[in-house]
Amino acid sequence: MPSDQKSNRRLSAILFADIVGYTAMMQSDEGSTMNRLRHYQTILKKEVADHNGEIIKNYGDGSLCLFNSVLDAVHCARALQITFQKEPKVPLRIGLHSGDVMFEEGDIYGNDINIASRIESSGIAGSILMSKNIYDKVKNQSDLSFQTLGTYNFKNVEEPISVWALANQGLNVPKGTTSIHKLKSVADAAFSKWFIAFVILMGFYLIYSYEGPNDPIKKSANTTAISDIPTKSIAVLPLVNMSGQSNLEYVCDGMTNAIISKLTNISDFDKVVPRTSAFKYKNLNKSIPEIALELGVSNILQGSFQKAGQQIKIDLQLIDGNSDKQLWSHEYSGTWEPNDIFSIQSTITETVAGLMNSEITESEFASLQKMPTKNTEAYDLFLKAEYQRNISDSTSFSIAIPLYEKALELDSSFVEAYLGLSEIWDTGGLVWGIYDQNNAWTISKNNLKKAYKIDSTLFSMDHELFGGSFYYDWNFDYTENVFLKRTKENNFNYEDRVYEDYTIKTGRYSKALELSEQLIKNNENYGLAHFSKAEALFYLGQTDQAIKILKESDPKFSDSQFYLRESTKYYFYLKEYDKFESQLDRMMQNFSHRAPIHLWFNVIRYQLNGDIENVNLYLDKIRSKYESNSSGSPAWFMALYYFYINDQDNGFLWLQRSFDRHEVEMTWLRSEPLLQAYKEDSRYRDIYQKMKWPM
């Protein structure tokens, strides 16, 4: 308590400090936590005294301190955080504000104390947050760095408060999902007032428009009702890069991918959200309950990653998706060496499984303990390659391939690197026409076989070879045998749509619908699963329902180039020409790659609009692709155009060329809508028989 008791007011710099996760730490290890608390109080006493401040109160796991100098308060806060980064570490967050404080009957009061407390409680471990009052007085100090976090409305504080973070090296700055999500921004507050009024009006509307028990209000197509969310379900949000180096983003993403992959391999989980769906929330400002509801999970795992030299640290929190309540938090630290890296990944997986009451089988546990590689440099190269592969365009692929190859030079038994290479060549040759399709499949298949020879337990070779055998080899005897076997065993991989695509192309439309519904059940945030259902309904003649599903899915999935490509095509087949053009515009604006299918879309657009000059321009571009022996099935798309305008001779000329080139899109021969009118033509039947279809 201050010595000057006669004066009951003082203008002070206020420092609030609090140990993050103190209660959970006490429950986990009371003895160790008490040692940390005593260490915290010893260091606090020393640093506050060294910076001319006073400890006014200790609150068990937190403290209130006052300083006459704002600069002293900031320097003290920085000294505390730097010290507590070293063992024994203390996960401290600090809030700073300045203003009037009042002493009365041995206690301390004031609205400014409340503000300092609110700022502190909004931080994360290792952070120092401050108000504008503090920032304005120290912003010109050359030894201090800052980052603005925005302006927010605090509970029981009338005026909005602008918040800054001290951003010197070694300090954590809230970002992304670990940001000050407990606060409501000024813009959010204005929106909330509007939204409340909107909800009230909608409430009246629903009350008066409700027609009785047989007309229930339908839930959104892209969210899950809370009552439908399985208990053992989880999404891992991308780890936030707190290293202060943007070039380490690939490490954060790689560590996130590894945790997702390991959790996915535990069969007792009801649902683990795949990477593609979870990463949509990277740097997206949404609350945990919003994300959990949209992803259809009960739990969210979020956190941050730091790397300084060879030292790494991961801070994690498991959050209840409904209540936004923190269920668990922990800090993992070690060195950037394979033993530590993979041990941390496995420990996280085991801990999260235990917290969610998910059992790990003996074989799953054994799999968790495997080290993908013992070579640090190989793993680093692999993470860089994976980061590029997930960008998924010709430039990123060209960067990724030599990184994978270099990793394999350092460790020829690195299975995941072989699988990454296989995926790139497969996607680049099959989907986007970046590489010669036959050469691409040969390289992809060789890498698969090398991986399988090293560890046959990691994946099903039948499944991995199924797509290539169908699209590239036209080995229909093999694919049909695999399909019939999996049908008999009801053993389909519901993480991709290769079997649904196979059923469409072989005319099993009811089975395609069944598989698409299983895809959605497995992951309702997989855009191509919803497209697949619309596709199956189209072939079953339920076109209105197909259109409805596509229009409901567009807002959520049109940032995916794969969904965008397929929905564009089917809007054309469904004669929804406005939607066809709007999806095409979005695709041309957002994605730079121009495969033959993209050029064909433009041919169709200009044909619909009667712009023959541009029709010929884009036909020449497709023809040029064919003449340069490009993959991506240019001859097939030339044929489709001529069949569309009912020029049968040119259509069959280009169809024969597509067959001669063994183009991937020829697998559409049986089901392609634009060919249905010509199936009795002898030229069609001749090509069909030469392909040796199984049915």
XYZ file of C-alpha atoms in Angstrom, residues 373-379 404-414:
18
model
C 12.453 -39.076 -40.702
C 15.453 -38.680 -38.427
C 16.974 -36.006 -40.646
C 16.183 -32.448 -39.514
C 17.049 -30.846 -42.847
C 14.936 -33.379 -44.750
C 11.935 -32.614 -42.548
C 10.714 -33.074 -52.056
C 13.509 -34.515 -54.182
C 16.186 -32.892 -52.014
C 14.487 -34.251 -48.883
C 14.575 -37.740 -50.407
C 18.260 -37.362 -51.263
C 18.876 -36.756 -47.566
C 16.546 -39.572 -46.445
C 15.497 -42.106 -49.068
C 13.111 -43.798 -46.591
C 10.986 -40.657 -46.058
